[in-house]
Amino acid sequence: MARVQISCSQARAGMYVLKFGGSWFRHPFWRAHFLLTSEEDVQRVRTSGVPFIVIDDQRGVAAEPAIPAAAPQAAPRPANVRRPALSSVRAANEPAERPQSQRDRDRAARLVQQAKNRMKGVFEAARLGKAVRRADVEPVVDDIVASIEHNAQALIGVIRLKSKDEYTYFHSVAVCTLMVNLARHHSLDEATTRDFGLAGLLHDIGKMGIPDDILNKPGKLTEGEFAIVRDHPNFGHSLLSATPDMSPTALDVCLHHHEKMDGTGYPFAMPGEAISLAARAGAICDVYDALTSDRSYKEDWAPAEAISAMWNWEGHFDQALLFEFMQSISVFPKGLLVRLRSNRLALTLENRRRASRPRVCAFYSTRDREFLDPEIVVIRDDLSGDQILSAEEPALWGFTEWDAVALALESGQDSRFVRQRTMTARAANG
């Protein structure tokens, strides 16, 4: 036997926990699976309030048989006494329960802080020349994978709230999060997803070879200083190669996350077709987090501003993968022609607030090939609403004057005006 379900009261040191019963956010641990090593952790399990735990009795100690409790005798119920509804009963000093979304953000914030502290120790050890141990960093990946599976948007929202004073450590956690999220959106298997997370966590470890006065310099770098910075992929790869069981994906991303699809990246100026999927994803996640972070030499960009710039940098990124990244974080540049799940074409609009859901203006039926009355649609993460499926090339749909069509839609013009503007442009172009 391996997997055994037991009550929390049966927990004891030496057990290997595989999962908790009930809702994910109610149990007191971030780890997806772990060994109970202390009495403190055992007590946290016993008092957690979850209905049960599942253990692996081949990787840890087995459970002792539970002692059945005597059945309690029910007290006689007084006649003609109406009991209040359970939902209306609350102790006088019991605070109202916080909304689940806020609880998720709170837990995500604690996870990011704990992960940052762990990575600070790993990076500082690397600065002293010590090899990276997978056992020191894989628990961070496990925690992030579990958090992404539960509420990706809560964790993605929290990773933007970084301190510029400890950017390097927070950045590693943020890129890990974005890599895991993108891997899940790309439907990669669990092992590959964890490899992507580990690669994101360690992609910049080579920066431990850069002097702090260069790494945190507020002004422009000299040519000599920039040469030192450009060597960090090689230095990081050398550090990680000292770990015998290091993931090949982590080595790959560490060495190649500054390569570009047009062959102008560093350190090897590799052609796009030679860059792996993991390294392409690493490049996207690394740049996005850098742009949206507050640094000593620049202020943070809004997510939509960063995505818009990245979308327009020709030759830098894999455009198809970049669009998947946009879908995974629900951020799109303004002015894009997109296809919706509802068989409509739409124009992406500017977000009114930083954390608001993406909005589009749907205006054309792809099934009937006709214009529709423009409709503002809020994009959702699930099937309860419409979703963006792909970016479309305006000219292939006959929108040769796309900028004019987009302006008309943004200004609230009706379908007749948009249709007329499109037909006039088509006639002018033969």
JSON list of N, CA, C and O in Angstrom, two decimals, residues 114-165:
[
{"chain": "A", "resi": 114, "resn": "GLN", "atom": "N", "xyz": [8.33, 34.25, 1.39]},
{"chain": "A", "resi": 114, "resn": "GLN", "atom": "CA", "xyz": [9.09, 33.08, 1.81]},
{"chain": "A", "resi": 114, "resn": "GLN", "atom": "C", "xyz": [10.02, 32.61, 0.69]},
{"chain": "A", "resi": 114, "resn": "GLN", "atom": "O", "xyz": [11.18, 32.25, 0.95]},
{"chain": "A", "resi": 115, "resn": "ALA", "atom": "N", "xyz": [9.52, 32.62, -0.54]},
{"chain": "A", "resi": 115, "resn": "ALA", "atom": "CA", "xyz": [10.33, 32.19, -1.69]},
{"chain": "A", "resi": 115, "resn": "ALA", "atom": "C", "xyz": [11.50, 33.15, -1.89]},
{"chain": "A", "resi": 115, "resn": "ALA", "atom": "O", "xyz": [12.63, 32.72, -2.18]},
{"chain": "A", "resi": 116, "resn": "LYS", "atom": "N", "xyz": [11.24, 34.45, -1.73]},
{"chain": "A", "resi": 116, "resn": "LYS", "atom": "CA", "xyz": [12.31, 35.44, -1.87]},
{"chain": "A", "resi": 116, "resn": "LYS", "atom": "C", "xyz": [13.41, 35.19, -0.85]},
{"chain": "A", "resi": 116, "resn": "LYS", "atom": "O", "xyz": [14.61, 35.23, -1.18]},
{"chain": "A", "resi": 117, "resn": "ASN", "atom": "N", "xyz": [13.03, 34.92, 0.39]},
{"chain": "A", "resi": 117, "resn": "ASN", "atom": "CA", "xyz": [14.02, 34.67, 1.43]},
{"chain": "A", "resi": 117, "resn": "ASN", "atom": "C", "xyz": [14.84, 33.42, 1.11]},
{"chain": "A", "resi": 117, "resn": "ASN", "atom": "O", "xyz": [16.06, 33.38, 1.33]},
{"chain": "A", "resi": 118, "resn": "ARG", "atom": "N", "xyz": [14.17, 32.38, 0.62]},
{"chain": "A", "resi": 118, "resn": "ARG", "atom": "CA", "xyz": [14.89, 31.16, 0.25]},
{"chain": "A", "resi": 118, "resn": "ARG", "atom": "C", "xyz": [15.89, 31.44, -0.88]},
{"chain": "A", "resi": 118, "resn": "ARG", "atom": "O", "xyz": [17.04, 31.01, -0.84]},
{"chain": "A", "resi": 119, "resn": "MET", "atom": "N", "xyz": [15.44, 32.19, -1.90]},
{"chain": "A", "resi": 119, "resn": "MET", "atom": "CA", "xyz": [16.31, 32.45, -3.05]},
{"chain": "A", "resi": 119, "resn": "MET", "atom": "C", "xyz": [17.44, 33.40, -2.69]},
{"chain": "A", "resi": 119, "resn": "MET", "atom": "O", "xyz": [18.53, 33.32, -3.26]},
{"chain": "A", "resi": 120, "resn": "LYS", "atom": "N", "xyz": [17.21, 34.28, -1.74]},
{"chain": "A", "resi": 120, "resn": "LYS", "atom": "CA", "xyz": [18.29, 35.15, -1.29]},
{"chain": "A", "resi": 120, "resn": "LYS", "atom": "C", "xyz": [19.43, 34.32, -0.72]},
{"chain": "A", "resi": 120, "resn": "LYS", "atom": "O", "xyz": [20.62, 34.58, -1.01]},
{"chain": "A", "resi": 121, "resn": "GLY", "atom": "N", "xyz": [19.09, 33.31, 0.07]},
{"chain": "A", "resi": 121, "resn": "GLY", "atom": "CA", "xyz": [20.12, 32.44, 0.61]},
{"chain": "A", "resi": 121, "resn": "GLY", "atom": "C", "xyz": [20.85, 31.65, -0.47]},
{"chain": "A", "resi": 121, "resn": "GLY", "atom": "O", "xyz": [22.08, 31.51, -0.44]},
{"chain": "A", "resi": 122, "resn": "VAL", "atom": "N", "xyz": [20.09, 31.15, -1.45]},
{"chain": "A", "resi": 122, "resn": "VAL", "atom": "CA", "xyz": [20.69, 30.38, -2.55]},
{"chain": "A", "resi": 122, "resn": "VAL", "atom": "C", "xyz": [21.63, 31.27, -3.37]},
{"chain": "A", "resi": 122, "resn": "VAL", "atom": "O", "xyz": [22.76, 30.89, -3.70]},
{"chain": "A", "resi": 123, "resn": "PHE", "atom": "N", "xyz": [21.17, 32.50, -3.69]},
{"chain": "A", "resi": 123, "resn": "PHE", "atom": "CA", "xyz": [21.98, 33.39, -4.52]},
{"chain": "A", "resi": 123, "resn": "PHE", "atom": "C", "xyz": [23.23, 33.87, -3.77]},
{"chain": "A", "resi": 123, "resn": "PHE", "atom": "O", "xyz": [24.31, 33.98, -4.36]},
{"chain": "A", "resi": 124, "resn": "GLU", "atom": "N", "xyz": [23.07, 34.16, -2.50]},
{"chain": "A", "resi": 124, "resn": "GLU", "atom": "CA", "xyz": [24.24, 34.62, -1.73]},
{"chain": "A", "resi": 124, "resn": "GLU", "atom": "C", "xyz": [25.27, 33.50, -1.59]},
{"chain": "A", "resi": 124, "resn": "GLU", "atom": "O", "xyz": [26.48, 33.76, -1.61]},
{"chain": "A", "resi": 125, "resn": "ALA", "atom": "N", "xyz": [24.80, 32.27, -1.46]},
{"chain": "A", "resi": 125, "resn": "ALA", "atom": "CA", "xyz": [25.72, 31.14, -1.41]},
{"chain": "A", "resi": 125, "resn": "ALA", "atom": "C", "xyz": [26.46, 31.00, -2.75]},
{"chain": "A", "resi": 125, "resn": "ALA", "atom": "O", "xyz": [27.66, 30.71, -2.79]},
{"chain": "A", "resi": 126, "resn": "ALA", "atom": "N", "xyz": [25.71, 31.21, -3.85]},
{"chain": "A", "resi": 126, "resn": "ALA", "atom": "CA", "xyz": [26.34, 31.14, -5.17]},
{"chain": "A", "resi": 126, "resn": "ALA", "atom": "C", "xyz": [27.39, 32.23, -5.34]},
{"chain": "A", "resi": 126, "resn": "ALA", "atom": "O", "xyz": [28.43, 32.02, -5.97]},
{"chain": "A", "resi": 127, "resn": "ARG", "atom": "N", "xyz": [27.12, 33.40, -4.75]},
{"chain": "A", "resi": 127, "resn": "ARG", "atom": "CA", "xyz": [28.09, 34.49, -4.83]},
{"chain": "A", "resi": 127, "resn": "ARG", "atom": "C", "xyz": [29.42, 34.09, -4.16]},
{"chain": "A", "resi": 127, "resn": "ARG", "atom": "O", "xyz": [30.50, 34.56, -4.56]},
{"chain": "A", "resi": 128, "resn": "LEU", "atom": "N", "xyz": [29.32, 33.23, -3.15]},
{"chain": "A", "resi": 128, "resn": "LEU", "atom": "CA", "xyz": [30.52, 32.76, -2.45]},
{"chain": "A", "resi": 128, "resn": "LEU", "atom": "C", "xyz": [31.14, 31.53, -3.11]},
{"chain": "A", "resi": 128, "resn": "LEU", "atom": "O", "xyz": [32.08, 30.95, -2.59]},
{"chain": "A", "resi": 129, "resn": "GLY", "atom": "N", "xyz": [30.56, 31.14, -4.26]},
{"chain": "A", "resi": 129, "resn": "GLY", "atom": "CA", "xyz": [31.13, 30.04, -5.02]},
{"chain": "A", "resi": 129, "resn": "GLY", "atom": "C", "xyz": [30.57, 28.68, -4.67]},
{"chain": "A", "resi": 129, "resn": "GLY", "atom": "O", "xyz": [31.08, 27.66, -5.15]},
{"chain": "A", "resi": 130, "resn": "LYS", "atom": "N", "xyz": [29.51, 28.61, -3.86]},
{"chain": "A", "resi": 130, "resn": "LYS", "atom": "CA", "xyz": [28.92, 27.33, -3.49]},
{"chain": "A", "resi": 130, "resn": "LYS", "atom": "C", "xyz": [27.96, 26.85, -4.57]},
{"chain": "A", "resi": 130, "resn": "LYS", "atom": "O", "xyz": [27.23, 27.64, -5.17]},
{"chain": "A", "resi": 131, "resn": "ALA", "atom": "N", "xyz": [27.95, 25.55, -4.82]},
{"chain": "A", "resi": 131, "resn": "ALA", "atom": "CA", "xyz": [27.08, 24.97, -5.85]},
{"chain": "A", "resi": 131, "resn": "ALA", "atom": "C", "xyz": [25.62, 25.06, -5.41]},
{"chain": "A", "resi": 131, "resn": "ALA", "atom": "O", "xyz": [25.31, 25.02, -4.21]},
{"chain": "A", "resi": 132, "resn": "VAL", "atom": "N", "xyz": [24.74, 25.17, -6.40]},
{"chain": "A", "resi": 132, "resn": "VAL", "atom": "CA", "xyz": [23.30, 25.19, -6.13]},
{"chain": "A", "resi": 132, "resn": "VAL", "atom": "C", "xyz": [22.81, 23.76, -5.95]},
{"chain": "A", "resi": 132, "resn": "VAL", "atom": "O", "xyz": [23.12, 22.89, -6.78]},
{"chain": "A", "resi": 133, "resn": "ARG", "atom": "N", "xyz": [22.07, 23.52, -4.90]},
{"chain": "A", "resi": 133, "resn": "ARG", "atom": "CA", "xyz": [21.49, 22.20, -4.68]},
{"chain": "A", "resi": 133, "resn": "ARG", "atom": "C", "xyz": [20.02, 22.22, -5.08]},
{"chain": "A", "resi": 133, "resn": "ARG", "atom": "O", "xyz": [19.26, 23.11, -4.68]},
{"chain": "A", "resi": 134, "resn": "ARG", "atom": "N", "xyz": [19.62, 21.26, -5.91]},
{"chain": "A", "resi": 134, "resn": "ARG", "atom": "CA", "xyz": [18.22, 21.22, -6.34]},
{"chain": "A", "resi": 134, "resn": "ARG", "atom": "C", "xyz": [17.28, 21.11, -5.15]},
{"chain": "A", "resi": 134, "resn": "ARG", "atom": "O", "xyz": [16.17, 21.67, -5.17]},
{"chain": "A", "resi": 135, "resn": "ALA", "atom": "N", "xyz": [17.71, 20.41, -4.12]},
{"chain": "A", "resi": 135, "resn": "ALA", "atom": "CA", "xyz": [16.86, 20.24, -2.93]},
{"chain": "A", "resi": 135, "resn": "ALA", "atom": "C", "xyz": [16.56, 21.56, -2.25]},
{"chain": "A", "resi": 135, "resn": "ALA", "atom": "O", "xyz": [15.56, 21.69, -1.53]},
{"chain": "A", "resi": 136, "resn": "ASP", "atom": "N", "xyz": [17.39, 22.57, -2.47]},
{"chain": "A", "resi": 136, "resn": "ASP", "atom": "CA", "xyz": [17.18, 23.88, -1.84]},
{"chain": "A", "resi": 136, "resn": "ASP", "atom": "C", "xyz": [16.16, 24.72, -2.60]},
{"chain": "A", "resi": 136, "resn": "ASP", "atom": "O", "xyz": [15.56, 25.64, -2.03]},
{"chain": "A", "resi": 137, "resn": "VAL", "atom": "N", "xyz": [15.99, 24.44, -3.88]},
{"chain": "A", "resi": 137, "resn": "VAL", "atom": "CA", "xyz": [15.13, 25.30, -4.71]},
{"chain": "A", "resi": 137, "resn": "VAL", "atom": "C", "xyz": [13.85, 24.62, -5.20]},
{"chain": "A", "resi": 137, "resn": "VAL", "atom": "O", "xyz": [12.87, 25.29, -5.50]},
{"chain": "A", "resi": 138, "resn": "GLU", "atom": "N", "xyz": [13.84, 23.30, -5.27]},
{"chain": "A", "resi": 138, "resn": "GLU", "atom": "CA", "xyz": [12.65, 22.63, -5.78]},
{"chain": "A", "resi": 138, "resn": "GLU", "atom": "C", "xyz": [11.41, 22.84, -4.92]},
{"chain": "A", "resi": 138, "resn": "GLU", "atom": "O", "xyz": [10.30, 22.91, -5.45]},
{"chain": "A", "resi": 139, "resn": "PRO", "atom": "N", "xyz": [11.54, 22.96, -3.57]},
{"chain": "A", "resi": 139, "resn": "PRO", "atom": "CA", "xyz": [10.34, 23.28, -2.78]},
{"chain": "A", "resi": 139, "resn": "PRO", "atom": "C", "xyz": [9.69, 24.60, -3.19]},
{"chain": "A", "resi": 139, "resn": "PRO", "atom": "O", "xyz": [8.47, 24.74, -3.12]},
{"chain": "A", "resi": 140, "resn": "VAL", "atom": "N", "xyz": [10.49, 25.58, -3.60]},
{"chain": "A", "resi": 140, "resn": "VAL", "atom": "CA", "xyz": [9.93, 26.85, -4.07]},
{"chain": "A", "resi": 140, "resn": "VAL", "atom": "C", "xyz": [9.11, 26.62, -5.33]},
{"chain": "A", "resi": 140, "resn": "VAL", "atom": "O", "xyz": [8.00, 27.15, -5.47]},
{"chain": "A", "resi": 141, "resn": "VAL", "atom": "N", "xyz": [9.63, 25.81, -6.25]},
{"chain": "A", "resi": 141, "resn": "VAL", "atom": "CA", "xyz": [8.89, 25.50, -7.49]},
{"chain": "A", "resi": 141, "resn": "VAL", "atom": "C", "xyz": [7.60, 24.77, -7.15]},
{"chain": "A", "resi": 141, "resn": "VAL", "atom": "O", "xyz": [6.53, 25.08, -7.69]},
{"chain": "A", "resi": 142, "resn": "ASP", "atom": "N", "xyz": [7.66, 23.81, -6.22]},
{"chain": "A", "resi": 142, "resn": "ASP", "atom": "CA", "xyz": [6.46, 23.08, -5.80]},
{"chain": "A", "resi": 142, "resn": "ASP", "atom": "C", "xyz": [5.38, 24.03, -5.29]},
{"chain": "A", "resi": 142, "resn": "ASP", "atom": "O", "xyz": [4.20, 23.91, -5.62]},
{"chain": "A", "resi": 143, "resn": "ASP", "atom": "N", "xyz": [5.81, 24.97, -4.44]},
{"chain": "A", "resi": 143, "resn": "ASP", "atom": "CA", "xyz": [4.86, 25.92, -3.87]},
{"chain": "A", "resi": 143, "resn": "ASP", "atom": "C", "xyz": [4.22, 26.80, -4.95]},
{"chain": "A", "resi": 143, "resn": "ASP", "atom": "O", "xyz": [3.02, 27.07, -4.92]},
{"chain": "A", "resi": 144, "resn": "ILE", "atom": "N", "xyz": [5.02, 27.25, -5.89]},
{"chain": "A", "resi": 144, "resn": "ILE", "atom": "CA", "xyz": [4.52, 28.13, -6.94]},
{"chain": "A", "resi": 144, "resn": "ILE", "atom": "C", "xyz": [3.58, 27.38, -7.87]},
{"chain": "A", "resi": 144, "resn": "ILE", "atom": "O", "xyz": [2.53, 27.89, -8.27]},
{"chain": "A", "resi": 145, "resn": "VAL", "atom": "N", "xyz": [3.92, 26.14, -8.21]},
{"chain": "A", "resi": 145, "resn": "VAL", "atom": "CA", "xyz": [3.03, 25.32, -9.04]},
{"chain": "A", "resi": 145, "resn": "VAL", "atom": "C", "xyz": [1.68, 25.15, -8.35]},
{"chain": "A", "resi": 145, "resn": "VAL", "atom": "O", "xyz": [0.62, 25.31, -8.97]},
{"chain": "A", "resi": 146, "resn": "ALA", "atom": "N", "xyz": [1.70, 24.84, -7.06]},
{"chain": "A", "resi": 146, "resn": "ALA", "atom": "CA", "xyz": [0.45, 24.66, -6.32]},
{"chain": "A", "resi": 146, "resn": "ALA", "atom": "C", "xyz": [-0.37, 25.94, -6.28]},
{"chain": "A", "resi": 146, "resn": "ALA", "atom": "O", "xyz": [-1.59, 25.92, -6.44]},
{"chain": "A", "resi": 147, "resn": "SER", "atom": "N", "xyz": [0.30, 27.07, -6.09]},
{"chain": "A", "resi": 147, "resn": "SER", "atom": "CA", "xyz": [-0.41, 28.35, -6.04]},
{"chain": "A", "resi": 147, "resn": "SER", "atom": "C", "xyz": [-1.00, 28.72, -7.39]},
{"chain": "A", "resi": 147, "resn": "SER", "atom": "O", "xyz": [-2.13, 29.20, -7.48]},
{"chain": "A", "resi": 148, "resn": "ILE", "atom": "N", "xyz": [-0.25, 28.48, -8.47]},
{"chain": "A", "resi": 148, "resn": "ILE", "atom": "CA", "xyz": [-0.73, 28.77, -9.82]},
{"chain": "A", "resi": 148, "resn": "ILE", "atom": "C", "xyz": [-1.95, 27.91, -10.14]},
{"chain": "A", "resi": 148, "resn": "ILE", "atom": "O", "xyz": [-2.93, 28.37, -10.73]},
{"chain": "A", "resi": 149, "resn": "GLU", "atom": "N", "xyz": [-1.90, 26.65, -9.73]},
{"chain": "A", "resi": 149, "resn": "GLU", "atom": "CA", "xyz": [-3.03, 25.75, -10.00]},
{"chain": "A", "resi": 149, "resn": "GLU", "atom": "C", "xyz": [-4.28, 26.21, -9.28]},
{"chain": "A", "resi": 149, "resn": "GLU", "atom": "O", "xyz": [-5.40, 26.02, -9.77]},
{"chain": "A", "resi": 150, "resn": "HIS", "atom": "N", "xyz": [-4.12, 26.82, -8.12]},
{"chain": "A", "resi": 150, "resn": "HIS", "atom": "CA", "xyz": [-5.29, 27.26, -7.35]},
{"chain": "A", "resi": 150, "resn": "HIS", "atom": "C", "xyz": [-5.82, 28.60, -7.82]},
{"chain": "A", "resi": 150, "resn": "HIS", "atom": "O", "xyz": [-7.01, 28.74, -8.10]},
{"chain": "A", "resi": 151, "resn": "ASN", "atom": "N", "xyz": [-4.97, 29.61, -7.91]},
{"chain": "A", "resi": 151, "resn": "ASN", "atom": "CA", "xyz": [-5.42, 30.95, -8.31]},
{"chain": "A", "resi": 151, "resn": "ASN", "atom": "C", "xyz": [-4.23, 31.68, -8.94]},
{"chain": "A", "resi": 151, "resn": "ASN", "atom": "O", "xyz": [-3.49, 32.39, -8.26]},
{"chain": "A", "resi": 152, "resn": "ALA", "atom": "N", "xyz": [-4.07, 31.50, -10.24]},
{"chain": "A", "resi": 152, "resn": "ALA", "atom": "CA", "xyz": [-2.92, 32.07, -10.94]},
{"chain": "A", "resi": 152, "resn": "ALA", "atom": "C", "xyz": [-2.92, 33.60, -10.87]},
{"chain": "A", "resi": 152, "resn": "ALA", "atom": "O", "xyz": [-1.87, 34.22, -10.65]},
{"chain": "A", "resi": 153, "resn": "GLN", "atom": "N", "xyz": [-4.08, 34.22, -11.02]},
{"chain": "A", "resi": 153, "resn": "GLN", "atom": "CA", "xyz": [-4.13, 35.68, -11.07]},
{"chain": "A", "resi": 153, "resn": "GLN", "atom": "C", "xyz": [-3.74, 36.31, -9.74]},
{"chain": "A", "resi": 153, "resn": "GLN", "atom": "O", "xyz": [-3.15, 37.39, -9.71]},
{"chain": "A", "resi": 154, "resn": "ALA", "atom": "N", "xyz": [-4.05, 35.63, -8.63]},
{"chain": "A", "resi": 154, "resn": "ALA", "atom": "CA", "xyz": [-3.67, 36.17, -7.32]},
{"chain": "A", "resi": 154, "resn": "ALA", "atom": "C", "xyz": [-2.15, 36.24, -7.20]},
{"chain": "A", "resi": 154, "resn": "ALA", "atom": "O", "xyz": [-1.59, 37.26, -6.78]},
{"chain": "A", "resi": 155, "resn": "LEU", "atom": "N", "xyz": [-1.47, 35.17, -7.60]},
{"chain": "A", "resi": 155, "resn": "LEU", "atom": "CA", "xyz": [-0.01, 35.15, -7.49]},
{"chain": "A", "resi": 155, "resn": "LEU", "atom": "C", "xyz": [0.63, 36.09, -8.50]},
{"chain": "A", "resi": 155, "resn": "LEU", "atom": "O", "xyz": [1.59, 36.81, -8.18]},
{"chain": "A", "resi": 156, "resn": "ILE", "atom": "N", "xyz": [0.12, 36.13, -9.73]},
{"chain": "A", "resi": 156, "resn": "ILE", "atom": "CA", "xyz": [0.67, 37.02, -10.75]},
{"chain": "A", "resi": 156, "resn": "ILE", "atom": "C", "xyz": [0.51, 38.48, -10.34]},
{"chain": "A", "resi": 156, "resn": "ILE", "atom": "O", "xyz": [1.38, 39.32, -10.59]},
{"chain": "A", "resi": 157, "resn": "GLY", "atom": "N", "xyz": [-0.61, 38.79, -9.68]},
{"chain": "A", "resi": 157, "resn": "GLY", "atom": "CA", "xyz": [-0.80, 40.16, -9.20]},
{"chain": "A", "resi": 157, "resn": "GLY", "atom": "C", "xyz": [0.18, 40.52, -8.11]},
{"chain": "A", "resi": 157, "resn": "GLY", "atom": "O", "xyz": [0.71, 41.64, -8.08]},
{"chain": "A", "resi": 158, "resn": "VAL", "atom": "N", "xyz": [0.48, 39.57, -7.23]},
{"chain": "A", "resi": 158, "resn": "VAL", "atom": "CA", "xyz": [1.37, 39.85, -6.11]},
{"chain": "A", "resi": 158, "resn": "VAL", "atom": "C", "xyz": [2.82, 40.03, -6.56]},
{"chain": "A", "resi": 158, "resn": "VAL", "atom": "O", "xyz": [3.55, 40.87, -6.02]},
{"chain": "A", "resi": 159, "resn": "ILE", "atom": "N", "xyz": [3.26, 39.28, -7.57]},
{"chain": "A", "resi": 159, "resn": "ILE", "atom": "CA", "xyz": [4.68, 39.34, -7.94]},
{"chain": "A", "resi": 159, "resn": "ILE", "atom": "C", "xyz": [5.05, 40.70, -8.52]},
{"chain": "A", "resi": 159, "resn": "ILE", "atom": "O", "xyz": [6.24, 41.03, -8.61]},
{"chain": "A", "resi": 160, "resn": "ARG", "atom": "N", "xyz": [4.07, 41.51, -8.90]},
{"chain": "A", "resi": 160, "resn": "ARG", "atom": "CA", "xyz": [4.39, 42.85, -9.40]},
{"chain": "A", "resi": 160, "resn": "ARG", "atom": "C", "xyz": [4.74, 43.82, -8.26]},
{"chain": "A", "resi": 160, "resn": "ARG", "atom": "O", "xyz": [5.33, 44.87, -8.51]},
{"chain": "A", "resi": 161, "resn": "LEU", "atom": "N", "xyz": [4.39, 43.46, -7.05]},
{"chain": "A", "resi": 161, "resn": "LEU", "atom": "CA", "xyz": [4.61, 44.36, -5.90]},
{"chain": "A", "resi": 161, "resn": "LEU", "atom": "C", "xyz": [5.96, 44.08, -5.26]},
{"chain": "A", "resi": 161, "resn": "LEU", "atom": "O", "xyz": [6.05, 43.65, -4.11]},
{"chain": "A", "resi": 162, "resn": "LYS", "atom": "N", "xyz": [7.02, 44.30, -6.03]},
{"chain": "A", "resi": 162, "resn": "LYS", "atom": "CA", "xyz": [8.36, 43.94, -5.55]},
{"chain": "A", "resi": 162, "resn": "LYS", "atom": "C", "xyz": [9.11, 45.16, -5.02]},
{"chain": "A", "resi": 162, "resn": "LYS", "atom": "O", "xyz": [8.88, 46.28, -5.45]},
{"chain": "A", "resi": 163, "resn": "SER", "atom": "N", "xyz": [10.02, 44.88, -4.09]},
{"chain": "A", "resi": 163, "resn": "SER", "atom": "CA", "xyz": [10.91, 45.92, -3.59]},
{"chain": "A", "resi": 163, "resn": "SER", "atom": "C", "xyz": [12.10, 46.04, -4.53]},
{"chain": "A", "resi": 163, "resn": "SER", "atom": "O", "xyz": [12.75, 45.05, -4.85]},
{"chain": "A", "resi": 164, "resn": "LYS", "atom": "N", "xyz": [12.40, 47.26, -4.98]},
{"chain": "A", "resi": 164, "resn": "LYS", "atom": "CA", "xyz": [13.53, 47.43, -5.89]},
{"chain": "A", "resi": 164, "resn": "LYS", "atom": "C", "xyz": [14.86, 47.17, -5.19]},
{"chain": "A", "resi": 164, "resn": "LYS", "atom": "O", "xyz": [15.87, 46.93, -5.84]},
{"chain": "A", "resi": 165, "resn": "ASP", "atom": "N", "xyz": [14.86, 47.20, -3.85]},
{"chain": "A", "resi": 165, "resn": "ASP", "atom": "CA", "xyz": [16.10, 46.96, -3.11]},
{"chain": "A", "resi": 165, "resn": "ASP", "atom": "C", "xyz": [16.52, 45.50, -3.14]},
{"chain": "A", "resi": 165, "resn": "ASP", "atom": "O", "xyz": [17.68, 45.18, -2.92]}
]
